[in-house]
Coordinates of N, CA and C and ligand atoms in Angstrom, one line a residue:
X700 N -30.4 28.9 -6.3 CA -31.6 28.3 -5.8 C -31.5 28.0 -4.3
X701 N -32.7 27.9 -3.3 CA -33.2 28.0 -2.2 C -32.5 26.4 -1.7
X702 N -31.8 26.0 -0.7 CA -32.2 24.7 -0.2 C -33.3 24.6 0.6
X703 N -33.6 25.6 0.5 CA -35.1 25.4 2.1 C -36.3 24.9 1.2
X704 N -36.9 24.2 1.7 CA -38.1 23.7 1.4 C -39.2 23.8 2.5
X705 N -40.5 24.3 2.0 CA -41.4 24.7 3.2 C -42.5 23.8 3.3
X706 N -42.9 22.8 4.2 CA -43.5 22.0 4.7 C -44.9 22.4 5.0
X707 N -46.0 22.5 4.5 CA -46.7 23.6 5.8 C -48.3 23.0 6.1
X708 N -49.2 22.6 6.9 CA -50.2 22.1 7.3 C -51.0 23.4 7.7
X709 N -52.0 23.4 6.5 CA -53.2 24.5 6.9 C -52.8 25.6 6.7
X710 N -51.7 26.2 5.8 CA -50.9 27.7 5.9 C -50.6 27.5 7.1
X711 N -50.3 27.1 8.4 CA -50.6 27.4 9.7 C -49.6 27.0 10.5
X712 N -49.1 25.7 10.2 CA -47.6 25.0 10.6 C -46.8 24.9 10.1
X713 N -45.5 25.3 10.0 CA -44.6 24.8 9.4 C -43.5 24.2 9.7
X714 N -42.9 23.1 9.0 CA -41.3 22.6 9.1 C -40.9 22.7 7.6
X715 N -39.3 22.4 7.9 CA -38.9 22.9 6.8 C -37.5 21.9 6.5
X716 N -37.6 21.3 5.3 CA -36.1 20.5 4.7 C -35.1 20.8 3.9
X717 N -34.1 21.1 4.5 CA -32.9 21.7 4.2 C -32.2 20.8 3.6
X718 N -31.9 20.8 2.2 CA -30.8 20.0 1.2 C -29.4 20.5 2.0
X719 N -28.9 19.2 2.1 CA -27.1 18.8 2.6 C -26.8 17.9 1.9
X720 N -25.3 18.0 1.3 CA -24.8 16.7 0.5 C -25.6 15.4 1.0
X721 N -24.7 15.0 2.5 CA -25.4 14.2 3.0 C -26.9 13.5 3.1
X722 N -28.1 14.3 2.8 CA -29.2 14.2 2.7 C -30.2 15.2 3.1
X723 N -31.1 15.2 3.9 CA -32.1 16.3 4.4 C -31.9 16.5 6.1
X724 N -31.9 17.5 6.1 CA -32.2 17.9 7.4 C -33.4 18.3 7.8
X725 N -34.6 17.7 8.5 CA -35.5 18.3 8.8 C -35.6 19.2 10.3
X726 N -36.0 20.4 10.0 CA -36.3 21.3 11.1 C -37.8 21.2 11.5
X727 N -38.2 20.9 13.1 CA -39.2 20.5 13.1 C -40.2 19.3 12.8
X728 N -41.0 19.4 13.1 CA -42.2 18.1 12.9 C -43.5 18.2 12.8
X729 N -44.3 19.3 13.2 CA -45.6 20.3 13.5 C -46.2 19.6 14.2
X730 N -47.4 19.2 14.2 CA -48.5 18.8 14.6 C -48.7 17.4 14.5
X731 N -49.1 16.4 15.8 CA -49.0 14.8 15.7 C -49.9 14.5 14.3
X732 N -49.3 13.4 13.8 CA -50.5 13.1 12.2 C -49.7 13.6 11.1
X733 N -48.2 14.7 11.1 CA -47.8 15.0 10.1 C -46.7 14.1 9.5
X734 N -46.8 13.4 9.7 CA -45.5 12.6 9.5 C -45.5 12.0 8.0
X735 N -46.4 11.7 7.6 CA -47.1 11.4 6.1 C -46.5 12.6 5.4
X736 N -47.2 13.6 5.3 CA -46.9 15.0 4.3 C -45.3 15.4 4.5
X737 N -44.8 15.3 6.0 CA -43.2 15.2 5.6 C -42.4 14.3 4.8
X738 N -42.9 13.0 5.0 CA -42.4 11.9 4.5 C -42.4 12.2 2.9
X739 N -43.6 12.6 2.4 CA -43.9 12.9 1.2 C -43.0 13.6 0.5
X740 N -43.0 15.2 1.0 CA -42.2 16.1 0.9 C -41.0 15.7 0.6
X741 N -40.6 14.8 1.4 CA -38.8 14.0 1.4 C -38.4 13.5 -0.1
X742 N -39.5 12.8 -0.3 CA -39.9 12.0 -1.5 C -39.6 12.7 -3.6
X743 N -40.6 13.9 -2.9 CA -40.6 14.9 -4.0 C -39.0 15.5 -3.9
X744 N -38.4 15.4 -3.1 CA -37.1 16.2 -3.3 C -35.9 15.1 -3.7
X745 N -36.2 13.6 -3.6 CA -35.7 12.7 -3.6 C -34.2 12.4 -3.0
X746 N -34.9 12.2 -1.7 CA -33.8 12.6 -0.8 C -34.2 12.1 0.7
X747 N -33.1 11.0 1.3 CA -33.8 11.0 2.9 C -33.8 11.9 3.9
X748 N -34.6 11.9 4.7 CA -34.1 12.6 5.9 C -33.4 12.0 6.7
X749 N -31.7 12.7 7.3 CA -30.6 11.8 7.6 C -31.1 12.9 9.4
X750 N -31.8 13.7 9.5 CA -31.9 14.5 10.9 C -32.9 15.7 11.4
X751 N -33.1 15.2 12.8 CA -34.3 16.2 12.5 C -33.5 17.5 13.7
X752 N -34.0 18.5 13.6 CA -33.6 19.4 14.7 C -34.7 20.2 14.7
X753 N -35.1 20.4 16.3 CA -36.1 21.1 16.8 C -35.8 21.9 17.7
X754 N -37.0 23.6 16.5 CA -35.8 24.6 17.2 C -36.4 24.9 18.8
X755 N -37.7 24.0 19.5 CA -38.3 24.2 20.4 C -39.2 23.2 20.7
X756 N -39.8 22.9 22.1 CA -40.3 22.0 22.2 C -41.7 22.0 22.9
X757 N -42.6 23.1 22.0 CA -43.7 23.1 21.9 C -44.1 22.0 20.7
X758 N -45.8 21.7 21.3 CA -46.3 20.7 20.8 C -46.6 20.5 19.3
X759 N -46.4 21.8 18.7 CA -46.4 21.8 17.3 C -45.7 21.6 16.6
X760 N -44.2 22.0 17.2 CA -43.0 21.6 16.6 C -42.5 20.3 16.6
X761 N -43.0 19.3 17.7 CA -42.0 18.3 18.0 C -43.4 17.3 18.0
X762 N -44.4 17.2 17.4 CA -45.9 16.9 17.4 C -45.7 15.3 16.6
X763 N -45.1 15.4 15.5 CA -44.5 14.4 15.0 C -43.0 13.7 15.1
X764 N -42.3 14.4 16.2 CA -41.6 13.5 16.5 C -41.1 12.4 16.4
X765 N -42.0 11.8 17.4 CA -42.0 9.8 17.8 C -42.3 9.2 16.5
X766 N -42.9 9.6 15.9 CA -43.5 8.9 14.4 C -42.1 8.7 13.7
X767 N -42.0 10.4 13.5 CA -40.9 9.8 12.6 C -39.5 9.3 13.0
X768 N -39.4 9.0 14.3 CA -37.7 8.8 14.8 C -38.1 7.3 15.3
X769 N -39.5 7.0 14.8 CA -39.9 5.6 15.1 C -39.1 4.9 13.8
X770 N -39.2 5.3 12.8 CA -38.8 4.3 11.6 C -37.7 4.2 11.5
X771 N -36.4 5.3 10.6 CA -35.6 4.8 10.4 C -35.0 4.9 11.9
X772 N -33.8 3.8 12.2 CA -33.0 3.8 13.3 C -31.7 4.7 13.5
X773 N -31.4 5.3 12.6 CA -30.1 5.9 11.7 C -30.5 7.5 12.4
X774 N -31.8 7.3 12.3 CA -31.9 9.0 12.0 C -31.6 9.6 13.3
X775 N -30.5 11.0 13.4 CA -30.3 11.8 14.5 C -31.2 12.7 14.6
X776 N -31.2 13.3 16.3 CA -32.3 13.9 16.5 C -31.7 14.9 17.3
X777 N -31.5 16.3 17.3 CA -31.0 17.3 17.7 C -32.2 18.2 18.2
X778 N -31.9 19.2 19.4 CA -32.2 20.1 20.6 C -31.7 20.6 21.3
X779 N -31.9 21.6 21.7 CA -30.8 22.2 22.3 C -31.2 21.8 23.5
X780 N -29.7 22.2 24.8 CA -30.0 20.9 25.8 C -30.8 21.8 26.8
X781 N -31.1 22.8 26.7 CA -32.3 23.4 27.7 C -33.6 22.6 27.3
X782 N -34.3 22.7 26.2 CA -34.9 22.4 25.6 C -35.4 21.0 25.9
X783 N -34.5 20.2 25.7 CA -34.5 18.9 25.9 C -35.1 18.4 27.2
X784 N -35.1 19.1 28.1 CA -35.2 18.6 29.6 C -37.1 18.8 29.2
X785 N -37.6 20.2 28.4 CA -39.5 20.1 27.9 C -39.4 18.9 26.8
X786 N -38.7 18.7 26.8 CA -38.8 17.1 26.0 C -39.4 16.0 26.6
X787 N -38.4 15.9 28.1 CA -38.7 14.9 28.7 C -40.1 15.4 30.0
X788 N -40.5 16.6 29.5 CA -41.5 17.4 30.4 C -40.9 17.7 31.8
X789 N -39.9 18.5 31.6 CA -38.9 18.2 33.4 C -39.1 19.9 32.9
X790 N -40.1 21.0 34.0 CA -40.5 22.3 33.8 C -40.0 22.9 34.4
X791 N -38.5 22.3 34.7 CA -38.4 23.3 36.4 C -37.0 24.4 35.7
X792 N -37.3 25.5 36.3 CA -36.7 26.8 36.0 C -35.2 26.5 36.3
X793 N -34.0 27.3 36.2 CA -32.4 27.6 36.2 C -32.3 28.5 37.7
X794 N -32.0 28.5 38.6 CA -31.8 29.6 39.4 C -31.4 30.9 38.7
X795 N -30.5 31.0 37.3 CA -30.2 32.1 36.9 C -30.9 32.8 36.0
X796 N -32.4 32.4 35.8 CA -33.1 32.2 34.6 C -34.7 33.3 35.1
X797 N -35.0 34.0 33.8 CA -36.4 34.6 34.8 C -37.5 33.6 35.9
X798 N -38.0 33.8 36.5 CA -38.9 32.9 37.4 C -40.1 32.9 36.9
X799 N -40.2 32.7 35.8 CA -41.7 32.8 34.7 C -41.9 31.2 34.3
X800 N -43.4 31.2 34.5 CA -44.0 29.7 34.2 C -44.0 29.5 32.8
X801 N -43.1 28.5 32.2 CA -43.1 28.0 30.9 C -44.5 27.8 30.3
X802 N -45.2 28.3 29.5 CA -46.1 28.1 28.6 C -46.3 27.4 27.6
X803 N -47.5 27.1 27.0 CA -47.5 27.1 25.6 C -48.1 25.3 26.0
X804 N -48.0 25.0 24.7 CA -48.8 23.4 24.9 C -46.8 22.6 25.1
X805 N -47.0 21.8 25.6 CA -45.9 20.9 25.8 C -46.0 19.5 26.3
X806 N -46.3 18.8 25.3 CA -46.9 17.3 25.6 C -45.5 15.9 25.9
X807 N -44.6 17.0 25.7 CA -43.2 15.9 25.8 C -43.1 15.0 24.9
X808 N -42.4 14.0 24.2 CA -42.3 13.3 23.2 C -41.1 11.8 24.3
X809 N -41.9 10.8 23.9 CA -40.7 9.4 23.8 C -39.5 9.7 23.2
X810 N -39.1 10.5 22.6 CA -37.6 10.4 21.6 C -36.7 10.9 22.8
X811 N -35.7 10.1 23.0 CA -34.8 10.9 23.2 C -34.0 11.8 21.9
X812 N -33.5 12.7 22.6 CA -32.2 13.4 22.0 C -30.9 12.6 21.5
X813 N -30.8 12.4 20.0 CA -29.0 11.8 20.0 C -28.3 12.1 20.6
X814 N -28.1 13.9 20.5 CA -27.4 14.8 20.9 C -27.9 16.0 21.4
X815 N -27.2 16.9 22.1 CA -28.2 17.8 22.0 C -27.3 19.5 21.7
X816 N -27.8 20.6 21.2 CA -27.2 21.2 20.4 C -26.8 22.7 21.4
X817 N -25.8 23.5 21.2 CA -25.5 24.8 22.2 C -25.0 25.9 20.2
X818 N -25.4 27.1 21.3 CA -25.0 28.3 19.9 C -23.8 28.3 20.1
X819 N -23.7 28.1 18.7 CA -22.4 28.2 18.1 C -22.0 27.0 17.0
X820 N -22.2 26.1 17.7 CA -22.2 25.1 16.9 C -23.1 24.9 15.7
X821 N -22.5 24.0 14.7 CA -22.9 23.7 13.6 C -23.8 22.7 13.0
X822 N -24.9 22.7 12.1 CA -25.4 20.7 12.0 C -25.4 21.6 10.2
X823 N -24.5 20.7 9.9 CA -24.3 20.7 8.0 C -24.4 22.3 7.6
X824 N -25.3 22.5 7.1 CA -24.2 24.0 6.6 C -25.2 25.2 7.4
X825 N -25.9 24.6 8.5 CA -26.9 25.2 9.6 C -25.7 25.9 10.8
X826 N -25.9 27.2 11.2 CA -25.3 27.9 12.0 C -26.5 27.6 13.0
X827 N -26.1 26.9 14.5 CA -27.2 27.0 16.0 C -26.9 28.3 16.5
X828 N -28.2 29.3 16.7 CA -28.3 30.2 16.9 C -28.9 30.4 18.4
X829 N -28.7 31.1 19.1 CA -29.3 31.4 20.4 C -30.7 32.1 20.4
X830 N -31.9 31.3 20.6 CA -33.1 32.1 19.9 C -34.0 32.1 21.3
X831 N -33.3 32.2 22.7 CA -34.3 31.9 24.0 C -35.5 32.9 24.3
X832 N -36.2 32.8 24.8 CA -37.5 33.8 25.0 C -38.6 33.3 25.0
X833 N -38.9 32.7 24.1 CA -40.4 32.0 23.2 C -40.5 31.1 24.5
X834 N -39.2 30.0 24.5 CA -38.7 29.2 25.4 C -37.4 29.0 25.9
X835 N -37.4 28.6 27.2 CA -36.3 29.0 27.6 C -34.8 28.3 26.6
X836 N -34.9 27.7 25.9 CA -34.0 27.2 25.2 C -34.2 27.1 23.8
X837 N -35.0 27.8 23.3 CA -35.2 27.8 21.4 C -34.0 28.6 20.9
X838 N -33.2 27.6 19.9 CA -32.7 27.9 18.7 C -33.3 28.4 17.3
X839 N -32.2 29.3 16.6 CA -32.7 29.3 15.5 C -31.7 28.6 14.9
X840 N -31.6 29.1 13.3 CA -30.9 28.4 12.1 C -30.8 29.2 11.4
X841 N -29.2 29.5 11.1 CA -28.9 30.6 9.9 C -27.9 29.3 8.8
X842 N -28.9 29.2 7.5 CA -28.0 28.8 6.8 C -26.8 29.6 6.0
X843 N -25.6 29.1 6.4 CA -24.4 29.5 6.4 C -24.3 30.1 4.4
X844 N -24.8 29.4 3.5 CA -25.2 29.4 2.4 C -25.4 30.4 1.6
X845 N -27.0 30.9 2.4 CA -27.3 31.9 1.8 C -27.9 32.7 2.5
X846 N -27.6 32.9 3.7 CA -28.1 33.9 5.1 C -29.7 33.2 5.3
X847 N -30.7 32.1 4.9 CA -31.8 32.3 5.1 C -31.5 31.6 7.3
X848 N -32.9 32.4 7.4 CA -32.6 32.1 8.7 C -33.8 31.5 9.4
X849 N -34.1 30.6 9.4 CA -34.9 30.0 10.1 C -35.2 30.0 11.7
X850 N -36.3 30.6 12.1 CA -36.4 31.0 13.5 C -37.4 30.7 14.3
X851 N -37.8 29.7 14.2 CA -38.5 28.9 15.0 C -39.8 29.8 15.6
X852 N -40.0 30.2 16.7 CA -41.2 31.1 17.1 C -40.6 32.1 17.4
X853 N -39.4 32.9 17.5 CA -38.6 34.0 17.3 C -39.5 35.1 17.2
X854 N -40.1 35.2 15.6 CA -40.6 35.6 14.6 C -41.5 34.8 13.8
X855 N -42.7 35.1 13.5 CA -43.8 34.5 13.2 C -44.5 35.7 11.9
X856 N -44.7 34.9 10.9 CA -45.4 36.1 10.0 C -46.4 35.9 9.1
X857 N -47.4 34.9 10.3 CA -48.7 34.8 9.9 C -49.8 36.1 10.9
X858 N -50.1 36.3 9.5 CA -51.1 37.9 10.0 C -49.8 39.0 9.9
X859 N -48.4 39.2 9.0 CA -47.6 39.9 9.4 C -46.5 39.5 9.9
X860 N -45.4 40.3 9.8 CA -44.0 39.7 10.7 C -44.6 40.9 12.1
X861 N -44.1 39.4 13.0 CA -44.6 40.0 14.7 C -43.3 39.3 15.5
X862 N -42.9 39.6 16.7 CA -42.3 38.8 17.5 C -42.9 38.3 18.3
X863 N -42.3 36.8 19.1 CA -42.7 36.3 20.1 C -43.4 37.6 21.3
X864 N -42.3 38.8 21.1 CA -42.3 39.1 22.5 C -43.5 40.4 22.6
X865 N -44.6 39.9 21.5 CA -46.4 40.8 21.4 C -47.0 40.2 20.7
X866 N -48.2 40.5 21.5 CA -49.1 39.8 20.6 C -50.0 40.5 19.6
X867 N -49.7 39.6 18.5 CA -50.3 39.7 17.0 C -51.9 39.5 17.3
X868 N -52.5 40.6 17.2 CA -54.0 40.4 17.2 C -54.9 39.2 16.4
X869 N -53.7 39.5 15.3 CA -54.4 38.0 14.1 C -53.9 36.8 14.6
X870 N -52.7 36.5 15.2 CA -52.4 35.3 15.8 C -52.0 35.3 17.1
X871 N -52.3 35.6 18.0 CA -52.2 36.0 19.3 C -51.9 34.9 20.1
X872 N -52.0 33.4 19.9 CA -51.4 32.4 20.3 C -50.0 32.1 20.4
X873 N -49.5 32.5 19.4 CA -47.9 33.1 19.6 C -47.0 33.8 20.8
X874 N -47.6 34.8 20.7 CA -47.4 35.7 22.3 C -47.8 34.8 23.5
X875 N -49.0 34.5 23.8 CA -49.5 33.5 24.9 C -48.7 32.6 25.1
X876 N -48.1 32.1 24.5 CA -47.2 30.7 24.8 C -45.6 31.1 24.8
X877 N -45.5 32.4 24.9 CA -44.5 32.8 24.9 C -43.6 32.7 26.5
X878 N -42.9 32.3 26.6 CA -42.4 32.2 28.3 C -41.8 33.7 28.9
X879 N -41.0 34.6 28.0 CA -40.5 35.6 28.6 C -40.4 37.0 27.4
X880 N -40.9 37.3 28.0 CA -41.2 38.6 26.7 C -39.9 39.6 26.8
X881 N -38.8 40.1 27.6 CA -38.3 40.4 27.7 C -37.3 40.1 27.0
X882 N -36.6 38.5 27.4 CA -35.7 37.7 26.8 C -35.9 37.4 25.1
X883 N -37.3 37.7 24.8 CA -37.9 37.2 23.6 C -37.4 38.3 22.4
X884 N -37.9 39.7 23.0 CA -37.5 40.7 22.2 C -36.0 40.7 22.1
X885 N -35.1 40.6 23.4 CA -33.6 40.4 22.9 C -33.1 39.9 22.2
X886 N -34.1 38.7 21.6 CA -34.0 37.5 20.8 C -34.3 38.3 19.8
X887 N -35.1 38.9 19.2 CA -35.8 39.6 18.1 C -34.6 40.4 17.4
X888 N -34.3 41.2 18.8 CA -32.5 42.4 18.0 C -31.7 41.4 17.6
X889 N -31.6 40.3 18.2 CA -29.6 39.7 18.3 C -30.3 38.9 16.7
X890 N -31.5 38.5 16.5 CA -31.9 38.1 15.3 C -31.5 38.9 14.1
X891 N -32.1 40.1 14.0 CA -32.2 40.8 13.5 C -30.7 41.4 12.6
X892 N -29.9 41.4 13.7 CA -28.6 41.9 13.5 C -27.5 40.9 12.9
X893 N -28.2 39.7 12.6 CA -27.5 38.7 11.4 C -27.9 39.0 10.4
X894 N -28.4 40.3 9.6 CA -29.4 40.6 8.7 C -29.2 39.2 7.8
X895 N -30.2 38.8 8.2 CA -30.9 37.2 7.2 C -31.3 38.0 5.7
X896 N -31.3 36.8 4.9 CA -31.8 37.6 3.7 C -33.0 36.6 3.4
X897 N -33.4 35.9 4.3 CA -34.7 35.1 4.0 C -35.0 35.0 5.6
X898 N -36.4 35.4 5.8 CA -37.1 34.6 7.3 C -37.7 33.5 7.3
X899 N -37.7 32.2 7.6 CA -38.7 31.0 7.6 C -39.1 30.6 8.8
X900 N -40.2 31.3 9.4 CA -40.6 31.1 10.6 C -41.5 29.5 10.9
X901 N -41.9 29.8 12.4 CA -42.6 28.3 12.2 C -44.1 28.2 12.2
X902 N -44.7 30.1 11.8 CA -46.0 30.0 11.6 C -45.9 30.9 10.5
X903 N -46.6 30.9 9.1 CA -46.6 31.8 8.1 C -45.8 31.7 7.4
X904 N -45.5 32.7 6.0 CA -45.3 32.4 4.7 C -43.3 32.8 5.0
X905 N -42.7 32.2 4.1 CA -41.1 32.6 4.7 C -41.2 34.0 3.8
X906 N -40.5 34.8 4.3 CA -40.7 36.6 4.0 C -38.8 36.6 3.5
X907 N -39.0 37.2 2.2 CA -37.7 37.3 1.8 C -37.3 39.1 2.2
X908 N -35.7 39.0 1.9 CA -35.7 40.8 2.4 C -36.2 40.9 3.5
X909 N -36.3 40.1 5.1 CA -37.1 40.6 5.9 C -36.5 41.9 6.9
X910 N -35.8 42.3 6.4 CA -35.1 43.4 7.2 C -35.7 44.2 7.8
X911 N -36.5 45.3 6.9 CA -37.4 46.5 7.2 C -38.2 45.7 8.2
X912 N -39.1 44.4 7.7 CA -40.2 44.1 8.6 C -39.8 43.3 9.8
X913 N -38.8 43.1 10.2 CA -38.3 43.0 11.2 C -38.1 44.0 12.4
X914 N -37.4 45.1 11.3 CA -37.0 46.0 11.8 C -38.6 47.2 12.8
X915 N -39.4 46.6 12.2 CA -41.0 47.4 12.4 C -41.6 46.5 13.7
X916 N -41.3 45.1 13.4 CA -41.7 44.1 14.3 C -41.1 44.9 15.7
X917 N -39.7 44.9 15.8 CA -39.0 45.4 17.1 C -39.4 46.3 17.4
X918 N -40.1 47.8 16.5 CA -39.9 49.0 17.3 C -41.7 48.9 17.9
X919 N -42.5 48.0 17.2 CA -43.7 47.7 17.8 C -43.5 47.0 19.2
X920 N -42.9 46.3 19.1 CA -42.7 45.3 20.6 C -42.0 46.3 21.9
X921 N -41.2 47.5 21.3 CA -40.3 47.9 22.4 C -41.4 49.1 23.0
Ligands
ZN1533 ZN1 -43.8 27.8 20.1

């Protein structure tokens, strides 16, 4: 059986709660106001959330944030540390980094970061994956488990599996808020080549077996 559990507002947003001995891990937060239906969710699985990790720090993902890192005091909050700096809305580029204007909605959030996360490293039986493109610092999530891979705006597979790095005619907002299309598609191979046996993106339904449509995703974008 699946530890992932899919969260989702409107078909349209998603986060997702990963069972760990320990408790839940939540990835994401969507849209400000969601904090109820996660809470809920937590409820039905009967289980706290001990952490949240956000695999990016657009407004949808990190939307409920503050709400929920408002209650308990316990709870860790993980990002990776590029990322972290659109947290605190600090937009300024890497000298080593494309010279492309960060996009996408980015309203910053009050939370700081417990910690903040680099690939390679581990949060419970979650592999941090290097998932940059979308934004300059998005992670993904390969549970170590059972290969599902959770990929933040990577891959999106509302209207279809598409990459960050084109735009999906059915959801074309994906692409637009994408910061580097270049870096994005590299993200799409080096994804790809973990062959996941589950996708749980952060817009659309999680696509099991997503190999082939991954694999279709890439040769459209190149
Ligand atoms: Zn995004």
């Amino acid at each position: 059986m699946s530890q992932l559990t899919r969260i989702s507002r409107f078909g349209f947003v998603n986060a997702y709660l990963v069972a760990e001995d320990d408790g839940l891990t939540l990835i994401d937060t969507m849209l400000p106001r969601s904090a109820k239906p996660i809470d809920e969710a937590a409820r039905r699985l009967d289980a706290p959330i001990v952490r949240i990790v956000l695999t990016h720090a657009h407004g949808d993902h990190i939307g409920s944030l503050d709400a929920l890192a408002a209650a308990p005091a316990d709870l860790e909050v993980l990002i990776s540390a590029r990322d972290a700096r659109l947290l605190r809305k600090d937009l300024s580029l890497d000298p080593g980094e494309p010279q492309a204007e960060i996009g996408g909605w980015l309203p910053g959030a009050e939370t700081r970061p417990s910690r903040t996360l680099a690939p390679g490293q581990r949060v419970g039986s979650l592999e941090v994956v290097d998932a940059k493109g979308h934004t300059p610092g998005q992670i993904a999530l390969l549970d170590a488990r059972d290969g599902t891979l959770i990929c933040g705006d990577a891959y999106s597979t509302l209207g279809g599996v598409e990459t960050a790095a084109r735009r999906n005619p059915r959801f074309p907002l994906l692409a637009r808020a994408t910061w580097h299309r270049p870096t994005a598609l590299e993200t799409a191979r080096a994804l790809r080549a973990l062959d996941p046996t589950r996708l749980a993106p952060g817009h659309g339904k999680v696509v099991e077996a997503p190999g082939p449509a991954m694999d279709a995703a890439i040769a459209r974008a190149s």
